[in-house]
mmCIF file of C-alpha atoms in Angstrom:
data_model
loop_
_atom_site.group_PDB
_atom_site.id
_atom_site.type_symbol
_atom_site.label_atom_id
_atom_site.label_comp_id
_atom_site.label_asym_id
_atom_site.label_seq_id
_atom_site.Cartn_x
_atom_site.Cartn_y
_atom_site.Cartn_z
ATOM 1 C CA MET A 7 107.173 242.398 296.369
ATOM 2 C CA MET A 8 104.712 240.211 294.728
ATOM 3 C CA THR A 9 104.306 240.867 291.092
ATOM 4 C CA ARG A 10 100.653 241.862 290.266
ATOM 5 C CA MET A 11 99.444 239.680 287.602
ATOM 6 C CA ALA A 12 97.053 240.358 284.754
ATOM 7 C CA ALA A 13 93.416 239.575 285.598
ATOM 8 C CA ASN A 14 93.371 236.761 282.978
ATOM 9 C CA GLU A 15 95.909 235.138 284.499
ATOM 10 C CA ASP A 16 94.968 231.548 286.339
ATOM 11 C CA THR A 17 96.186 230.944 289.944
ATOM 12 C CA ALA A 18 98.596 228.264 288.642
ATOM 13 C CA THR A 19 100.155 230.484 286.376
ATOM 14 C CA CYS A 20 100.561 233.277 289.010
ATOM 15 C CA ASP A 21 101.960 230.965 291.628
ATOM 16 C CA ALA A 22 104.460 229.475 289.045
ATOM 17 C CA VAL A 23 105.785 232.962 288.051
ATOM 18 C CA HIS A 24 106.175 234.023 291.694
ATOM 19 C CA ARG A 25 107.976 230.959 292.328
ATOM 20 C CA ALA A 26 110.135 231.300 289.244
ATOM 21 C CA GLN A 27 110.948 235.008 290.340
ATOM 22 C CA ALA A 28 111.969 233.820 293.534
ATOM 23 C CA GLY A 29 114.672 231.377 291.738
ATOM 24 C CA GLU A 30 112.733 228.332 291.714
ATOM 25 C CA LEU A 31 113.535 226.394 288.402
ATOM 26 C CA GLY A 32 111.109 223.715 288.878
ATOM 27 C CA ALA A 33 108.227 226.497 288.833
ATOM 28 C CA PHE A 34 109.850 228.057 285.537
ATOM 29 C CA GLU A 35 109.679 224.661 283.965
ATOM 30 C CA SER A 36 105.929 224.784 284.206
ATOM 31 C CA VAL A 37 105.991 228.198 282.721
ATOM 32 C CA TYR A 38 107.998 226.618 280.023
ATOM 33 C CA ARG A 39 105.659 223.610 279.308
ATOM 34 C CA THR A 40 102.616 226.016 279.308
ATOM 35 C CA HIS A 41 104.149 228.415 276.710
ATOM 36 C CA VAL A 42 106.676 226.552 274.686
ATOM 37 C CA SER A 43 104.353 225.666 271.769
ATOM 38 C CA ALA A 44 103.269 229.160 271.118
ATOM 39 C CA VAL A 45 107.051 230.194 271.264
ATOM 40 C CA LEU A 46 108.019 227.769 268.806
ATOM 41 C CA ALA A 47 105.285 228.604 266.323
ATOM 42 C CA LEU A 48 106.442 232.203 266.503
ATOM 43 C CA CYS A 49 110.139 231.022 265.987
ATOM 44 C CA ARG A 50 109.290 228.652 263.152
ATOM 45 C CA ARG A 51 107.311 231.307 261.314
ATOM 46 C CA MET A 52 109.821 234.109 261.737
ATOM 47 C CA THR A 53 112.934 231.918 260.810
ATOM 48 C CA GLY A 54 111.292 229.579 258.374
ATOM 49 C CA ASP A 55 113.961 227.163 259.642
ATOM 50 C CA GLU A 56 113.243 224.454 262.225
ATOM 51 C CA ARG A 57 116.779 223.915 263.484
ATOM 52 C CA GLU A 58 117.079 227.721 264.261
ATOM 53 C CA ALA A 59 113.593 228.028 265.514
ATOM 54 C CA ARG A 60 114.554 225.299 268.214
ATOM 55 C CA ASP A 61 117.882 227.259 268.957
ATOM 56 C CA LEU A 62 115.861 230.275 269.342
ATOM 57 C CA VAL A 63 113.311 228.802 271.614
ATOM 58 C CA GLN A 64 116.129 227.944 273.957
ATOM 59 C CA ASP A 65 117.560 231.256 273.760
ATOM 60 C CA ILE A 66 114.204 232.940 274.633
ATOM 61 C CA PHE A 67 113.413 230.857 277.529
ATOM 62 C CA VAL A 68 117.103 231.458 279.098
ATOM 63 C CA ARG A 69 116.516 235.263 278.517
ATOM 64 C CA ALA A 70 112.902 234.993 280.005
ATOM 65 C CA TRP A 71 114.547 233.370 282.995
ATOM 66 C CA GLU A 72 117.220 236.276 283.234
ATOM 67 C CA LYS A 73 114.635 238.798 282.718
ATOM 68 C CA LEU A 74 111.776 237.382 284.843
ATOM 69 C CA ALA A 75 112.392 239.953 287.524
ATOM 70 C CA GLN A 76 111.151 242.464 285.478
ATOM 71 C CA PHE A 77 108.080 241.007 284.728
ATOM 72 C CA ARG A 78 105.574 243.216 286.546
ATOM 73 C CA GLY A 79 102.190 241.559 285.429
ATOM 74 C CA GLU A 80 100.987 244.409 283.559
ATOM 75 C CA SER A 81 100.293 242.294 280.595
ATOM 76 C CA SER A 82 99.775 238.583 280.419
ATOM 77 C CA LEU A 83 102.799 236.348 280.784
ATOM 78 C CA ALA A 84 102.069 234.986 277.102
ATOM 79 C CA THR A 85 102.248 238.471 275.825
ATOM 80 C CA TRP A 86 105.360 239.293 277.853
ATOM 81 C CA LEU A 87 106.910 236.252 276.413
ATOM 82 C CA HIS A 88 105.861 236.869 272.991
ATOM 83 C CA ARG A 89 107.235 240.411 272.874
ATOM 84 C CA LEU A 90 110.519 239.209 274.508
ATOM 85 C CA GLY A 91 110.623 236.409 271.650
ATOM 86 C CA VAL A 92 110.250 238.714 268.885
ATOM 87 C CA ASN A 93 112.980 240.737 270.130
ATOM 88 C CA VAL A 94 115.330 237.743 270.637
ATOM 89 C CA ILE A 95 114.415 236.464 267.089
ATOM 90 C CA LEU A 96 115.166 239.987 265.615
ATOM 91 C CA GLU A 97 118.629 240.197 267.259
ATOM 92 C CA ARG A 98 119.483 236.857 266.106
ATOM 93 C CA LEU A 99 118.298 237.392 262.536
ATOM 94 C CA ARG A 100 120.179 240.488 262.540
ATOM 95 C CA ALA A 101 123.380 238.845 263.933
ATOM 96 C CA THR A 102 123.610 235.678 261.912
ATOM 97 C CA ARG A 103 121.790 236.396 258.468
ATOM 98 C CA ARG A 104 123.559 239.052 256.151
ATOM 99 C CA ASP A 105 120.396 239.422 254.220
ATOM 100 C CA ALA A 106 117.893 239.539 256.963
ATOM 101 C CA LEU A 107 115.746 242.413 257.606
ATOM 102 C CA ARG A 108 117.143 243.848 254.283
ATOM 103 C CA PHE A 109 113.746 245.505 253.463
ATOM 104 C CA THR A 110 114.351 248.350 251.193
ATOM 105 C CA ASP A 111 115.748 246.741 248.228
ATOM 106 C CA GLU A 112 114.239 243.237 248.611
ATOM 107 C CA VAL A 113 111.803 242.195 245.942
ATOM 108 C CA VAL A 114 109.368 239.421 246.625
ATOM 109 C CA ASP A 115 108.814 238.218 243.045
ATOM 110 C CA ASP A 116 108.318 235.206 241.024
ATOM 111 C CA VAL A 117 111.897 234.570 240.281
ATOM 112 C CA ALA A 118 113.037 234.792 243.889
ATOM 113 C CA ILE A 119 110.234 232.255 244.738
ATOM 114 C CA SER A 120 110.825 229.820 242.018
ATOM 115 C CA ARG A 121 114.392 229.710 242.726
ATOM 116 C CA ALA A 122 113.642 228.653 246.263
ATOM 117 C CA SER A 123 111.034 226.154 245.095
ATOM 118 C CA SER A 124 110.860 222.760 243.785
ATOM 119 C CA ALA A 125 108.143 220.598 242.682
ATOM 120 C CA ALA A 126 107.860 218.875 245.997
ATOM 121 C CA ASP A 127 107.873 222.163 247.788
ATOM 122 C CA ARG A 128 105.032 223.519 245.652
ATOM 123 C CA VAL A 129 102.970 220.415 246.272
ATOM 124 C CA ASP A 130 103.642 220.883 250.032
ATOM 125 C CA ALA A 131 103.251 224.644 250.018
ATOM 126 C CA ARG A 132 99.573 224.126 248.866
ATOM 127 C CA LEU A 133 98.957 221.977 252.220
ATOM 128 C CA ASP A 134 101.109 223.980 254.347
ATOM 129 C CA LEU A 135 100.875 227.643 255.144
ATOM 130 C CA ASP A 136 104.136 227.390 257.353
ATOM 131 C CA ARG A 137 106.036 226.125 254.441
ATOM 132 C CA ALA A 138 105.054 228.688 252.038
ATOM 133 C CA LEU A 139 105.896 231.230 254.786
ATOM 134 C CA ALA A 140 109.342 229.536 254.949
ATOM 135 C CA ARG A 141 109.827 230.368 251.254
ATOM 136 C CA LEU A 142 109.395 234.364 251.642
ATOM 137 C CA PRO A 143 112.413 236.217 251.971
ATOM 138 C CA ALA A 144 113.216 236.967 255.488
ATOM 139 C CA GLY A 145 112.252 240.570 255.731
ATOM 140 C CA ALA A 146 108.774 240.220 253.980
ATOM 141 C CA ARG A 147 108.242 237.037 256.204
ATOM 142 C CA THR A 148 108.958 239.185 259.306
ATOM 143 C CA VAL A 149 106.405 241.916 258.503
ATOM 144 C CA LEU A 150 103.871 239.554 257.479
ATOM 145 C CA VAL A 151 104.171 237.300 260.442
ATOM 146 C CA LEU A 152 104.213 240.315 262.803
ATOM 147 C CA HIS A 153 101.451 242.033 260.971
ATOM 148 C CA ASP A 154 98.881 239.405 259.984
ATOM 149 C CA LEU A 155 99.454 236.632 262.392
ATOM 150 C CA HIS A 156 100.255 238.634 265.678
ATOM 151 C CA GLY A 157 98.532 241.846 265.063
ATOM 152 C CA TYR A 158 101.389 244.361 265.365
ATOM 153 C CA SER A 159 100.789 247.828 263.664
ATOM 154 C CA HIS A 160 103.052 249.119 260.871
ATOM 155 C CA ASP A 161 104.205 251.467 263.405
ATOM 156 C CA GLU A 162 105.110 248.756 265.866
ATOM 157 C CA ILE A 163 107.004 246.909 263.377
ATOM 158 C CA ALA A 164 108.898 250.166 262.160
ATOM 159 C CA GLN A 165 109.863 250.667 265.507
ATOM 160 C CA MET A 166 111.287 247.281 266.075
ATOM 161 C CA THR A 167 112.899 246.661 262.904
ATOM 162 C CA GLY A 168 114.142 250.119 262.201
ATOM 163 C CA ILE A 169 112.207 250.532 258.964
ATOM 164 C CA ALA A 170 109.633 252.998 257.676
ATOM 165 C CA PRO A 171 105.929 252.293 258.270
ATOM 166 C CA GLY A 172 105.485 252.663 254.508
ATOM 167 C CA THR A 173 108.218 250.113 253.760
ATOM 168 C CA SER A 174 106.409 247.750 256.160
ATOM 169 C CA ARG A 175 103.187 248.301 254.330
ATOM 170 C CA ALA A 176 104.916 247.600 250.768
ATOM 171 C CA GLN A 177 106.648 244.463 252.160
ATOM 172 C CA LEU A 178 103.204 243.253 253.698
ATOM 173 C CA TRP A 179 101.427 243.588 250.325
ATOM 174 C CA ARG A 180 104.140 241.924 248.434
ATOM 175 C CA ALA A 181 104.350 239.229 250.925
ATOM 176 C CA ARG A 182 100.469 238.514 250.667
ATOM 177 C CA ARG A 183 100.715 238.464 246.935
ATOM 178 C CA ALA A 184 103.716 236.261 247.000
ATOM 179 C CA LEU A 185 101.831 233.863 249.458
ATOM 180 C CA THR A 186 98.746 233.854 247.416
ATOM 181 C CA ARG A 187 100.652 232.772 244.439
ATOM 182 C CA MET A 188 102.313 229.992 246.244
ATOM 183 C CA LEU A 189 99.216 228.757 247.715
ATOM 184 C CA ASN A 190 97.593 228.655 244.299
ATOM 185 C CA GLU A 191 100.355 227.093 242.440
ATOM 186 C CA MET B 215 86.595 250.738 233.540
ATOM 187 C CA THR B 216 88.804 251.872 236.354
ATOM 188 C CA HIS B 217 89.751 249.201 238.668
ATOM 189 C CA ILE B 218 90.284 249.728 242.472
ATOM 190 C CA THR B 219 93.871 250.293 243.711
ATOM 191 C CA GLU B 220 96.175 247.940 245.490
ATOM 192 C CA ASP B 221 95.763 249.926 248.486
ATOM 193 C CA GLU B 222 91.856 249.311 248.330
ATOM 194 C CA ARG B 223 92.363 245.650 247.477
ATOM 195 C CA GLN B 224 94.506 245.001 250.490
ATOM 196 C CA GLY B 225 92.421 247.261 252.757
ATOM 197 C CA LEU B 226 89.278 245.369 251.605
ATOM 198 C CA ALA B 227 90.847 242.138 252.414
ATOM 199 C CA ASP B 228 92.084 242.811 255.905
ATOM 200 C CA GLY B 229 89.393 245.128 256.695
ATOM 201 C CA THR B 230 91.419 248.256 257.206
ATOM 202 C CA LEU B 231 89.690 250.610 254.536
ATOM 203 C CA ASN B 232 87.708 253.044 255.859
ATOM 204 C CA ALA B 233 84.006 252.798 255.502
ATOM 205 C CA GLU B 234 83.516 255.319 252.764
ATOM 206 C CA ASP B 235 86.280 253.896 250.528
ATOM 207 C CA ALA B 236 85.093 250.379 251.449
ATOM 208 C CA ALA B 237 81.623 251.093 250.079
ATOM 209 C CA ARG B 238 82.773 252.499 246.947
ATOM 210 C CA ALA B 239 85.242 249.574 246.315
ATOM 211 C CA ALA B 240 82.652 247.008 247.010
ATOM 212 C CA ALA B 241 80.464 248.566 244.641
ATOM 213 C CA HIS B 242 83.210 248.178 242.127
ATOM 214 C CA LEU B 243 83.498 244.372 242.921
ATOM 215 C CA VAL B 244 79.942 243.873 241.771
ATOM 216 C CA VAL B 245 80.504 244.834 238.341
ATOM 217 C CA CYS B 246 84.012 243.744 237.986
ATOM 218 C CA GLU B 247 84.801 239.759 238.034
ATOM 219 C CA ALA B 248 88.630 240.333 237.980
ATOM 220 C CA CYS B 249 88.889 242.550 240.865
ATOM 221 C CA ALA B 250 86.078 240.557 242.831
ATOM 222 C CA ALA B 251 88.195 237.303 242.231
ATOM 223 C CA ASP B 252 91.566 238.890 243.188
ATOM 224 C CA VAL B 253 89.965 240.572 246.621
ATOM 225 C CA SER B 254 88.475 236.998 246.984
ATOM 226 C CA GLN B 255 91.927 235.343 246.987
ATOM 227 C CA LEU B 256 93.446 237.911 249.287
ATOM 228 C CA ARG B 257 90.369 237.596 251.785
ATOM 229 C CA THR B 258 91.018 233.680 251.604
ATOM 230 C CA LEU B 259 94.595 234.224 252.654
ATOM 231 C CA MET B 260 93.580 236.227 255.414
ATOM 232 C CA HIS B 261 91.343 233.562 256.618
ATOM 233 C CA ARG B 262 94.101 231.102 256.515
ATOM 234 C CA LEU B 263 96.593 233.434 258.197
ATOM 235 C CA HIS B 264 94.051 234.156 261.024
ATOM 236 C CA ALA B 265 93.431 230.423 261.596
ATOM 237 C CA ALA B 266 97.070 230.031 261.648
ATOM 238 C CA ALA B 267 97.720 232.573 264.124
ATOM 239 C CA SER B 268 96.079 230.758 266.895
ATOM 240 C CA ALA B 269 97.585 227.354 265.991
ATOM 241 C CA SER B 270 100.152 226.008 268.418
ATOM 242 C CA ALA B 271 103.047 224.078 267.233
ATOM 243 C CA THR B 272 104.180 220.415 268.209
ATOM 244 C CA LEU B 273 107.521 219.698 269.213
ATOM 245 C CA ASP B 274 108.902 215.995 269.175
ATOM 246 C CA GLU B 275 111.766 216.746 271.314
ATOM 247 C CA ASP B 276 112.034 218.099 274.732
ATOM 248 C CA LEU B 277 114.133 221.198 274.714
ATOM 249 C CA TRP B 278 113.893 221.849 278.633
ATOM 250 C CA PRO B 279 117.046 219.989 279.787
ATOM 251 C CA ALA B 280 119.250 221.994 277.367
ATOM 252 C CA ILE B 281 117.435 225.278 278.739
ATOM 253 C CA ARG B 282 117.796 224.073 282.329
ATOM 254 C CA ASP B 283 121.493 223.441 281.605
ATOM 255 C CA ARG B 284 122.092 226.758 280.150
ATOM 256 C CA ILE B 285 120.209 228.405 283.119
ATOM 257 C CA GLU B 286 122.205 226.299 285.587
ATOM 258 C CA SER B 287 125.443 227.107 283.939
ATOM 259 C CA SER B 288 124.558 230.869 283.825
ATOM 260 C CA LYS B 289 124.138 230.424 287.688
ATOM 261 C CA VAL B 290 127.713 229.195 287.926
ATOM 262 C CA ILE B 291 129.484 231.574 285.635
ATOM 263 C CA ALA B 292 127.431 234.311 286.731
ATOM 264 C CA LEU B 293 126.910 236.073 283.224
ATOM 265 C CA ASP B 294 125.198 239.448 283.590
ATOM 266 C CA ALA B 295 122.164 239.732 281.457
ATOM 267 C CA SER B 296 122.340 243.373 281.144
ATOM 268 C CA SER B 297 125.935 243.568 280.356
ATOM 269 C CA GLY B 298 126.607 240.120 278.462
ATOM 270 C CA THR B 299 128.718 240.123 275.213
ATOM 271 C CA ARG B 300 125.744 239.305 273.074
ATOM 272 C CA ASP B 301 123.421 241.856 273.981
ATOM 273 C CA SER B 302 125.895 244.796 274.397
ATOM 274 C CA ARG B 303 126.794 245.185 270.864
ATOM 275 C CA SER B 304 125.239 248.083 269.193
ATOM 276 C CA PRO B 305 122.751 247.506 266.144
ATOM 277 C CA VAL B 306 125.591 248.749 263.853
ATOM 278 C CA ALA B 307 127.959 246.024 265.147
ATOM 279 C CA ARG B 308 125.293 243.471 265.016
ATOM 280 C CA ARG B 309 124.921 244.027 261.345
ATOM 281 C CA ARG B 310 128.559 243.651 260.516
ATOM 282 C CA PRO B 311 129.209 240.831 258.223
ATOM 283 C CA VAL B 312 130.313 237.448 259.940
ATOM 284 C CA TRP B 313 134.126 237.680 259.382
ATOM 285 C CA LEU B 314 134.483 241.244 260.462
ATOM 286 C CA GLY B 315 133.568 240.063 263.915
ATOM 287 C CA ALA B 316 136.603 237.659 263.678
ATOM 288 C CA MET B 317 139.024 240.498 264.913
ATOM 289 C CA ALA B 318 136.585 241.125 268.006
ATOM 290 C CA VAL B 319 136.691 237.553 268.601
ATOM 291 C CA VAL B 320 140.577 237.264 268.474
ATOM 292 C CA GLY B 321 141.003 240.349 270.597
ATOM 293 C CA ALA B 322 138.525 239.002 273.288
ATOM 294 C CA ALA B 323 140.156 235.852 273.365
ATOM 295 C CA ALA B 324 143.368 237.386 273.823
ATOM 296 C CA ALA B 325 141.948 239.429 276.733
ATOM 297 C CA VAL B 326 140.602 236.197 278.099
ATOM 298 C CA ILE B 327 143.981 234.674 278.169
ATOM 299 C CA VAL B 328 145.627 237.660 279.794
ATOM 300 C CA ALA B 329 143.016 237.704 282.387
ATOM 301 C CA ALA B 330 143.217 233.998 282.910
ATOM 302 C CA VAL B 331 147.112 234.620 283.649
ATOM 303 C CA VAL B 332 146.756 237.622 285.647
ATOM 304 C CA LEU B 333 143.763 236.320 287.930
ATOM 305 C CA ARG B 334 145.045 232.758 288.330
ATOM 306 C CA SER B 335 146.069 233.453 291.774
ATOM 307 C CA SER B 336 143.306 235.587 292.992
ATOM 308 C CA ARG B 337 140.379 234.052 295.205
ATOM 309 C CA THR B 338 136.775 234.589 295.124
ATOM 310 C CA PRO B 339 136.119 238.239 295.401
ATOM 311 C CA ALA B 340 132.553 239.653 296.713
ATOM 312 C CA VAL B 341 132.586 241.717 293.484
ATOM 313 C CA ILE B 342 134.156 241.222 290.199
ATOM 314 C CA PRO B 343 137.191 243.270 289.796
ATOM 315 C CA ALA B 344 137.997 245.560 286.707
ATOM 316 C CA VAL B 345 138.862 242.903 284.436
ATOM 317 C CA SER B 346 136.358 241.764 281.668
ATOM 318 C CA VAL B 347 135.972 241.089 277.909
ATOM 319 C CA SER B 348 132.787 243.029 278.049
ATOM 320 C CA PRO B 349 132.558 246.798 277.109
ATOM 321 C CA PRO B 350 133.828 249.301 279.196
ATOM 322 C CA ALA B 351 130.546 249.733 281.068
ATOM 323 C CA ALA B 352 130.815 245.890 282.275
ATOM 324 C CA SER B 353 134.370 246.370 283.624
ATOM 325 C CA THR B 354 133.568 248.308 286.729
ATOM 326 C CA ALA B 355 133.033 246.520 289.883
ATOM 327 C CA MET B 356 129.643 244.947 290.277
ATOM 328 C CA PRO B 357 127.977 242.298 292.120
ATOM 329 C CA VAL B 358 127.522 238.843 290.608
ATOM 330 C CA PRO B 359 123.877 238.262 289.405
ATOM 331 C CA SER B 360 122.724 234.612 289.379
ATOM 332 C CA GLY B 361 119.110 234.398 288.371
ATOM 333 C CA PRO B 362 115.772 236.278 288.121
ATOM 334 C CA ALA B 363 115.807 237.392 291.994
ATOM 335 C CA GLY B 364 119.462 237.619 292.158
ATOM 336 C CA ILE B 365 119.729 234.383 294.393
ATOM 337 C CA PRO B 366 123.160 233.524 294.935
ATOM 338 C CA ALA B 367 124.070 230.115 293.321
ATOM 339 C CA VAL B 368 127.280 228.077 292.879
ATOM 340 C CA THR B 369 127.582 224.783 291.470
ATOM 341 C CA ARG B 370 130.322 222.744 289.679
ATOM 342 C CA VAL B 371 132.054 224.367 286.714
ATOM 343 C CA SER B 372 132.109 220.709 285.096
ATOM 344 C CA ASP B 373 128.433 221.188 285.068
ATOM 345 C CA SER B 374 128.447 224.378 283.208
ATOM 346 C CA ALA B 375 130.934 223.320 280.648
ATOM 347 C CA ARG B 376 129.022 220.000 279.972
ATOM 348 C CA ALA B 377 126.036 222.141 279.051
ATOM 349 C CA TYR B 378 128.005 224.185 276.555
ATOM 350 C CA GLN B 379 129.660 221.202 275.031
ATOM 351 C CA GLN B 380 126.639 219.526 274.155
ATOM 352 C CA GLN B 381 125.391 222.577 271.989
ATOM 353 C CA LEU B 382 128.948 223.176 270.590
ATOM 354 C CA GLN B 383 129.408 219.484 269.673
ATOM 355 C CA GLN B 384 126.006 219.445 267.946
ATOM 356 C CA LEU B 385 126.963 222.684 265.930
ATOM 357 C CA LEU B 386 130.355 221.018 265.152
ATOM 358 C CA ASP B 387 128.725 217.933 263.823
ATOM 359 C CA GLU B 388 126.337 219.913 261.588
ATOM 360 C CA ILE B 389 129.184 222.195 260.233
ATOM 361 C CA GLU B 390 131.417 219.099 259.503
ATOM 362 C CA MET B 391 128.511 217.827 257.205
ATOM 363 C CA GLN B 392 128.353 221.024 255.461
ATOM 364 C CA ARG B 393 132.066 222.029 255.296
ATOM 365 C CA ALA B 394 132.028 221.109 251.646
ATOM 366 C CA MET B 395 129.906 224.055 251.112
ATOM 367 C CA LEU B 396 131.718 226.539 252.758
ATOM 368 C CA GLY B 397 134.320 228.605 250.731
ATOM 369 C CA PRO B 398 137.988 227.913 251.455
ATOM 370 C CA SER B 399 138.761 231.269 252.792
ATOM 371 C CA THR B 400 135.613 231.064 254.950
ATOM 372 C CA THR B 401 136.857 227.551 256.316
ATOM 373 C CA ALA B 402 140.419 228.721 256.946
ATOM 374 C CA VAL B 403 139.295 231.939 258.859
ATOM 375 C CA GLY B 404 136.598 230.119 260.884
ATOM 376 C CA ASP B 405 139.239 227.411 261.892
ATOM 377 C CA SER B 406 141.656 230.178 262.870
ATOM 378 C CA ASP B 407 139.013 231.900 264.985
ATOM 379 C CA LEU B 408 138.072 228.649 266.581
ATOM 380 C CA GLN B 409 141.767 227.785 267.452
ATOM 381 C CA VAL B 410 142.086 231.174 269.142
ATOM 382 C CA ILE B 411 138.967 230.521 271.376
ATOM 383 C CA ASP B 412 139.627 226.937 272.116
ATOM 384 C CA HIS B 413 142.948 227.964 273.337
ATOM 385 C CA ALA B 414 141.491 230.694 275.492
ATOM 386 C CA ILE B 415 138.909 228.167 276.714
ATOM 387 C CA ALA B 416 141.819 225.634 277.742
ATOM 388 C CA GLU B 417 143.755 228.342 279.457
ATOM 389 C CA LEU B 418 140.746 229.274 281.506
ATOM 390 C CA LYS B 419 140.017 225.596 282.613
ATOM 391 C CA THR B 420 143.424 225.201 283.604
ATOM 392 C CA ALA B 421 143.391 228.391 285.775
ATOM 393 C CA LEU B 422 140.039 227.304 287.216
ATOM 394 C CA GLU B 423 141.310 224.014 288.136
ATOM 395 C CA ARG B 424 143.805 225.827 290.327
ATOM 396 C CA ASP B 425 141.343 228.313 291.598
ATOM 397 C CA PRO B 426 137.887 226.955 291.118
ATOM 398 C CA ASN B 427 136.150 229.483 293.129
ATOM 399 C CA ASN B 428 137.342 232.515 291.081
ATOM 400 C CA THR B 429 134.049 234.369 289.981
ATOM 401 C CA VAL B 430 135.962 236.257 287.269
ATOM 402 C CA LEU B 431 137.479 233.483 285.661
ATOM 403 C CA ARG B 432 134.069 231.615 285.529
ATOM 404 C CA GLN B 433 132.615 234.832 283.804
ATOM 405 C CA LEU B 434 135.360 234.867 281.221
ATOM 406 C CA LEU B 435 134.970 231.015 280.581
ATOM 407 C CA ALA B 436 131.280 231.493 279.905
ATOM 408 C CA GLU B 437 131.961 234.512 277.654
ATOM 409 C CA SER B 438 134.328 232.460 275.891
ATOM 410 C CA TYR B 439 131.870 229.478 275.450
ATOM 411 C CA GLN B 440 129.513 231.856 274.306
ATOM 412 C CA GLN B 441 131.477 233.509 271.737
ATOM 413 C CA LYS B 442 132.577 229.995 270.378
ATOM 414 C CA LEU B 443 128.569 229.348 270.253
ATOM 415 C CA ASP B 444 128.012 232.288 268.198
ATOM 416 C CA LEU B 445 130.935 231.758 265.846
ATOM 417 C CA LEU B 446 129.771 228.248 265.082
ATOM 418 C CA ARG B 447 126.058 229.529 264.521
ATOM 419 C CA ARG B 448 127.420 232.063 261.979
ATOM 420 C CA LEU B 449 129.621 229.475 260.347
ATOM 421 C CA ARG B 450 126.522 226.932 260.187
ATOM 422 C CA ASN B 451 124.368 229.411 258.597
ATOM 423 C CA ALA B 452 126.777 230.797 256.139
ATOM 424 C CA SER B 453 127.128 227.402 254.695
#
């Protein structure tokens, strides 16, 4: 059965998805080429680490290939890929970083930030929001990226990460304050 | 003068404050320079974040060949996405410290070796028999998945191994550079676990040379490679 695609999906994308769902790897390559920039941006911001972001881009597209049959076109492909990407990233963070997603006792304070920064970093951070994001502790960065850059609600973030909505809100405020300080240094 | 709360400052900046509270807070900003400056800074940050949200990233390296190789290798080895070793762990298990997973690695590798020996003489089954390093749910007979539409695909095992080897070698090179930053006990345990997995991989390769169409052996080999990949990633992140 053909997948019914979201109304805003163009014909070429629909065709590529249908062919990829039928097992055509070449069609999936065009899906990759269309969406890799957005997926990479998400990975960079969520991890703050270029090398890990590239690993994750691979994991996400491999997972997308495996799960593509489950894509029903109820949302856009970009939205589906984004959600799948967030799940893959959160899984990886939990599996490979002992301090990842440790929200409750994590404090985004001046000491933590200054420890992670150097004079060169401070100059760069003024120019580069992504670098400033990378200096946030993982938990605070996760909440801020999901909420402020990708529009997830605190309830949704709580569901994805297993923290309370109030904790998500507190982390967000702290992260914004820390970012403001870094960008004004 | 009573200043506005943090809740009100953040709500003004991101527009989530209700209309009544927003009007009251805005009135305060007119008479309080400190609060006005603070909210202005937060609003500036929000504008930068919103602008960044729509920005795409540039990539100076084409990741597609590596992705294609991994997909091709998953076709060969027929890993089941729904019962694979990476995704089947519970959230609690995923939060375990790195080296608590070592025993599981050793156990799984031992199971791989046993399975390799036991299955060495069996021929291509239509379904996977009840031998697997995966959790019990995956150990029942099941068809071999091979892609998004379940399309059968069989290519050479050497292609599959090559795809993993490239990633493994890159990680090994990075860890070698960072070895000095790892503690001696971490290095020792890591090396020991790698030896166990390498031994299992060697056994499986030998078995597959004798029985190249054995689907179970291919699956076990893929899982061993994946375990090694996961272990190396943890080692790299620990350094």
